[in-house]
XYZ file of N, CA and C in Angstrom:
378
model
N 113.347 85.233 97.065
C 111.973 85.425 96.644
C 111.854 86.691 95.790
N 112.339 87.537 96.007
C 112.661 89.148 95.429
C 113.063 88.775 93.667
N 114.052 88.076 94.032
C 114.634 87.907 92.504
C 113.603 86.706 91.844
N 112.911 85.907 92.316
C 112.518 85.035 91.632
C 111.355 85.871 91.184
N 110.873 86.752 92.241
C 109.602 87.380 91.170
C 109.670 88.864 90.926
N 111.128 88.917 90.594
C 111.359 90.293 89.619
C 110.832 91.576 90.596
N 111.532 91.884 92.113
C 111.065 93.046 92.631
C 112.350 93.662 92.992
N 111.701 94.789 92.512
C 113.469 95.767 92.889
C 113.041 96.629 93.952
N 114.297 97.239 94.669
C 114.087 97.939 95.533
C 113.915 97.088 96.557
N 114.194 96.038 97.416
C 113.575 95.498 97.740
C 115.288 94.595 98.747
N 114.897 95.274 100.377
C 116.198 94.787 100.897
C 115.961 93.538 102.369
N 116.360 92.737 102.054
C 116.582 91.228 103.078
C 116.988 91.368 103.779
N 116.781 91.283 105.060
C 117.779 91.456 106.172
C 117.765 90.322 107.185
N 119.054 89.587 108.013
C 118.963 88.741 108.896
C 119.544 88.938 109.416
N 119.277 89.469 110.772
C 119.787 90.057 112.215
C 118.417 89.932 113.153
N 119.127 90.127 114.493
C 117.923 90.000 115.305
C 117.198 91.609 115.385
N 115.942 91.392 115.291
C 115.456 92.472 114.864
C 115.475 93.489 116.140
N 115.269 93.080 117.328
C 115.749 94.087 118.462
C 117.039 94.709 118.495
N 117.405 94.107 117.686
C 118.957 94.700 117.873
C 119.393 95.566 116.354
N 118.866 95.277 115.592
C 119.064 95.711 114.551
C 118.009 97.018 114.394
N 117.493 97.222 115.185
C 115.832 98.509 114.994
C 116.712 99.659 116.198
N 117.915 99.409 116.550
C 118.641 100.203 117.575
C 118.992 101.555 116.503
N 119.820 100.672 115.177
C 120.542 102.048 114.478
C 119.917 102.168 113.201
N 118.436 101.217 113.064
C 117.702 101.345 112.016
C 115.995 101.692 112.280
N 115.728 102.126 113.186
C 114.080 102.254 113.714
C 113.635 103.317 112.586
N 112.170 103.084 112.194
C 111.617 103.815 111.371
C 112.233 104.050 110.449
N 112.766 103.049 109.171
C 113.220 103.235 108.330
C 112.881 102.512 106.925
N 112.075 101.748 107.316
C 111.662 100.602 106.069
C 110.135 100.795 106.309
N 110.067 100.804 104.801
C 108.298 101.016 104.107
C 107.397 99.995 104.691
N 107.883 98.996 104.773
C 107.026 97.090 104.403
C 108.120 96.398 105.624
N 107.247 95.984 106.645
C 108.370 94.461 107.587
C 106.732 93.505 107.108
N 107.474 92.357 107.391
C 106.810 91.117 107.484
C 107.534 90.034 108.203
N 106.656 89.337 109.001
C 107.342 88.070 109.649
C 106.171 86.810 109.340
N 106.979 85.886 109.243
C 106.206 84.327 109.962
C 106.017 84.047 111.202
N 105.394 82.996 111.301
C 104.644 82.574 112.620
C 106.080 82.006 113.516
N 107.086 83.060 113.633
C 107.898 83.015 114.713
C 107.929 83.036 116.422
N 106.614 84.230 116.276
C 106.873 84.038 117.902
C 105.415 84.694 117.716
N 104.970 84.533 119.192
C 103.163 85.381 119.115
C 103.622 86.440 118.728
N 102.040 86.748 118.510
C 102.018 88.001 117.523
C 102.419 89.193 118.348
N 102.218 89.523 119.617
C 102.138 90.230 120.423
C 104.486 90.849 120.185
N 104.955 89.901 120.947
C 106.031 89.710 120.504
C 106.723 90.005 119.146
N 106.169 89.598 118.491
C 106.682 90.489 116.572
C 106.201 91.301 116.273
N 105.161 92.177 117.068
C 104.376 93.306 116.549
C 106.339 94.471 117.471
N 106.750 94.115 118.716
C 107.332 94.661 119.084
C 109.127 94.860 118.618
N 108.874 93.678 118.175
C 110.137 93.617 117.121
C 110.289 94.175 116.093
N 108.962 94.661 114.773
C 108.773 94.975 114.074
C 108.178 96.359 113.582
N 106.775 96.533 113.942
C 106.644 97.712 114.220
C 107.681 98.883 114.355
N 109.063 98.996 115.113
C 109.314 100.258 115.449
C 110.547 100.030 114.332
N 110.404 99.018 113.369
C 111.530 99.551 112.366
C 110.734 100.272 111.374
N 109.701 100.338 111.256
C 108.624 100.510 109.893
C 108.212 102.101 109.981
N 108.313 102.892 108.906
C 107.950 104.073 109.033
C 106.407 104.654 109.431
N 106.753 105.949 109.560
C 105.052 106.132 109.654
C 104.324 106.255 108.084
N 103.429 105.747 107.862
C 102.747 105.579 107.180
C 103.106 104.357 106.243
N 104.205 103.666 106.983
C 104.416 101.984 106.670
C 103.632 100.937 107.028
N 103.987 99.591 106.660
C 103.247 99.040 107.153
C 103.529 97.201 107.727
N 103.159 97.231 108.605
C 104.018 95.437 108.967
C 102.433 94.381 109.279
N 102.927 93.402 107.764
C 102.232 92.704 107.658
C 102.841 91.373 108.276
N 102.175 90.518 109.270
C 102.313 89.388 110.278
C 101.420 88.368 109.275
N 102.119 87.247 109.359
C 101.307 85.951 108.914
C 101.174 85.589 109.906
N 100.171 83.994 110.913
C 99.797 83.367 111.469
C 99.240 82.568 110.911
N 99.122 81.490 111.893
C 98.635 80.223 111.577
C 97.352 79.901 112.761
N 97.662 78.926 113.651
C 96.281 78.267 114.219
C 96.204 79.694 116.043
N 95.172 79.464 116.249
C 94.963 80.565 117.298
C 95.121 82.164 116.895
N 95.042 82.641 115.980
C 95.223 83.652 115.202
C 94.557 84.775 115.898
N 93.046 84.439 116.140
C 92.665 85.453 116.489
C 92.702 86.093 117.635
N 93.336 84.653 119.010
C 93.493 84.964 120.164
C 94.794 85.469 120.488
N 95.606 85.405 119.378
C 97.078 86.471 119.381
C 96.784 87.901 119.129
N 96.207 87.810 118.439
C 95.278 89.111 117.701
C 94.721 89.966 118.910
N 93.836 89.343 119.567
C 93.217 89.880 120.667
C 94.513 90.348 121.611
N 95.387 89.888 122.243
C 96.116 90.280 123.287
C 97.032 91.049 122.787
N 97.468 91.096 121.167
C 98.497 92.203 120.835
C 98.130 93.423 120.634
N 96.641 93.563 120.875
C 96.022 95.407 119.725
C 96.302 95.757 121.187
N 96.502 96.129 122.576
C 96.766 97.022 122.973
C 98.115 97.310 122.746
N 98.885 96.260 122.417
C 100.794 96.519 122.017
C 100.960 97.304 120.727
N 100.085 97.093 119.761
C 99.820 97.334 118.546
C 99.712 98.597 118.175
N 98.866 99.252 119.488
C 98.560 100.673 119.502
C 99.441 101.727 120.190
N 99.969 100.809 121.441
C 101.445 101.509 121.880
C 102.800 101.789 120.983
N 103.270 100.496 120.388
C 103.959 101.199 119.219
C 103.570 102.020 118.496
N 102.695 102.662 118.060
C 101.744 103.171 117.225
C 101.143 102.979 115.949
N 101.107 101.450 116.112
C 100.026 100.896 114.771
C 98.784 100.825 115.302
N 98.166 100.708 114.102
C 96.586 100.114 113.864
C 96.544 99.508 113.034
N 95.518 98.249 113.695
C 95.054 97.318 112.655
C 94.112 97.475 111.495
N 94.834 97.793 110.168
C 93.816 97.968 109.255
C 93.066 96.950 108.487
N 93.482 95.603 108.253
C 92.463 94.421 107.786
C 93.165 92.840 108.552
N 92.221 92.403 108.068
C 92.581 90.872 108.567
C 92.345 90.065 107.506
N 92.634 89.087 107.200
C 92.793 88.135 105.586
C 92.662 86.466 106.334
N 92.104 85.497 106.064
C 92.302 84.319 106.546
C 92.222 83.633 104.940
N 93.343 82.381 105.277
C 93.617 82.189 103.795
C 93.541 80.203 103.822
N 93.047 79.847 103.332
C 93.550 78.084 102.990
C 94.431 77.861 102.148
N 95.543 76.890 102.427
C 96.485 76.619 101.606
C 96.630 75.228 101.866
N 96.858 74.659 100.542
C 96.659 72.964 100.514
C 98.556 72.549 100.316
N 98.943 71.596 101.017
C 100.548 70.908 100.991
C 100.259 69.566 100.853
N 100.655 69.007 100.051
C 100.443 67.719 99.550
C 99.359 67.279 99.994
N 98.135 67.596 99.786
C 96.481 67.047 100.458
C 95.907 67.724 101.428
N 97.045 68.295 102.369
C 96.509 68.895 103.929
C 96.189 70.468 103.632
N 94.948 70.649 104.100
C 94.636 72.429 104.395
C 95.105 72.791 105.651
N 95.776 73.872 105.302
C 96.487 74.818 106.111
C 95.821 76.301 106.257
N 95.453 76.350 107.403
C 94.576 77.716 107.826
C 95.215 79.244 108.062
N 96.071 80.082 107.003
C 96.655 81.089 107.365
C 96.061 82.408 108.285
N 96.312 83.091 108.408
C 95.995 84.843 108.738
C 96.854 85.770 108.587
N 96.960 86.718 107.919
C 97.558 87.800 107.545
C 96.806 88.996 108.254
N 97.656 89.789 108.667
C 97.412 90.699 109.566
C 97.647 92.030 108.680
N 97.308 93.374 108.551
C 97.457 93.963 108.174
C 97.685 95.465 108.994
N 98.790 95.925 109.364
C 99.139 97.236 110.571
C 99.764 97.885 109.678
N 98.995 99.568 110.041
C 99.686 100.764 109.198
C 100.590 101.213 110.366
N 101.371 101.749 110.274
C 102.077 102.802 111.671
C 102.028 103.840 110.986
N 101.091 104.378 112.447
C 100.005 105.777 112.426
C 100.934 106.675 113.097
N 101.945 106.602 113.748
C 102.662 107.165 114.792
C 104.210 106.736 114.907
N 105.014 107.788 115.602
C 105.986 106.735 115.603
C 106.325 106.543 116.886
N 107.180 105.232 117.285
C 107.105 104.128 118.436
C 108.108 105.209 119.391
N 107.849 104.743 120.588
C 108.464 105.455 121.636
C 109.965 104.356 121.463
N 110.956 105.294 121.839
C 112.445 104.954 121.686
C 112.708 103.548 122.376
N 112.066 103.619 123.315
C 112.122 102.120 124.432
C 112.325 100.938 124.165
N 110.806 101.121 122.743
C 110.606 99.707 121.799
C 111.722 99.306 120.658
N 111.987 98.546 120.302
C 112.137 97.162 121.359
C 112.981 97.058 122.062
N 112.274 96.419 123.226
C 112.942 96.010 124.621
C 113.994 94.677 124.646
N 114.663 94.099 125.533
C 115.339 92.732 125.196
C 114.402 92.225 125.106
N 114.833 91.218 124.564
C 113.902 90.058 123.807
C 113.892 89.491 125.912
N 114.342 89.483 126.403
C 113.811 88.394 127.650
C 112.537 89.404 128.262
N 112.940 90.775 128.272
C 111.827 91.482 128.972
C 110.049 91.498 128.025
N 110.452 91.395 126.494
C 109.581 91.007 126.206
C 108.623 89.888 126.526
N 109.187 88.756 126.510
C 108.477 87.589 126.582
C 108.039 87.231 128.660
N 108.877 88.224 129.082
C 108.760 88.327 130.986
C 107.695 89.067 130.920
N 106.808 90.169 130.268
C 106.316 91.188 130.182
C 106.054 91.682 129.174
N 105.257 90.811 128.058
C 104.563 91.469 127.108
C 104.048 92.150 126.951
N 103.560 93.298 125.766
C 103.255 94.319 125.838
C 101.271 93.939 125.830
C-alpha cells in the first residue's frame, strides 16, 4: 500500500505485536490495525509500541461503539486518549459497509507490563 501510493518513510511489520513491542515499545509515530480482535485487546497490543505524542488509529466495523465503551478505561491505562471518532460507509459490489475509525494520541507512556500474553489478555481484559 506504501508503494502504491508513493509514501516514504514508512515501515511494515508482521510479527505478533506482543511480542514484538518487548524490544520495540514506544518507537513508531503511527500503529494501525483492522477489525482483528476487540478493540479493547488491540488498543493493548498497540498502544505501547507508539510514541508519546503518537498515535494508533483502530478501524472497526459493526458494534463499534460498544468496543469503544469497554476499551477507554484500557485506553487510558496505557496512556492514550481518545481524540476523534469517524464513522464511514463503504459500498462492495452493491453492499454498504458501516466502518469506524478510532482516533488515540499517546499522552503518556505505557507501563512496562503492557502487553501482557495474549491469553492473559483475552482471560482479563483491560
Amino acid at each position: 500500500t506504501a508503494e502504491e501510493l508513493k509514501l516514504d518513510n514508512i515501515c511494515a511489520i508482521s510479527a505478533r505485536a506482543e511480542q514484538f513491542a518487548q524490544k520495540n515499545r514506544e518507537s513508531f509515530d503511527f500503529a494501525t490495525s483492522r477489525a482483528v480482535a476487540r478493540l479493547n485487546i488491540l488498543c493493548e497490543l498497540c498502544i505501547p509500541l507508539v510514541k508519546v505524542g503518537g498515535k494508533f488509529v483502530p478501524m472497526k466495523a459493526s458494534k463499534a461503539d460498544e468496543e469503544l465503551a469497554e476499551a477507554l478505561k484500557g485506553i487510558k491505562t496505557l496512556g492514550g486518549e481518545l481524540i476523534s471518532t469517524d464513522s464511514y460507509t463503504l459500498t462492495n459490489r452493491g453492499e454498504s459497509l458501516e466502518r469506524h475509525i478510532f482516533e488515540i494520541i499517546k499522552a503518556k507512556k505505557t507501563n512496562p507490563k503492557y502487553p501482557r500474553e495474549y491469553k492473559q489478555m483475552l482471560k482479563k481484559p483491560l
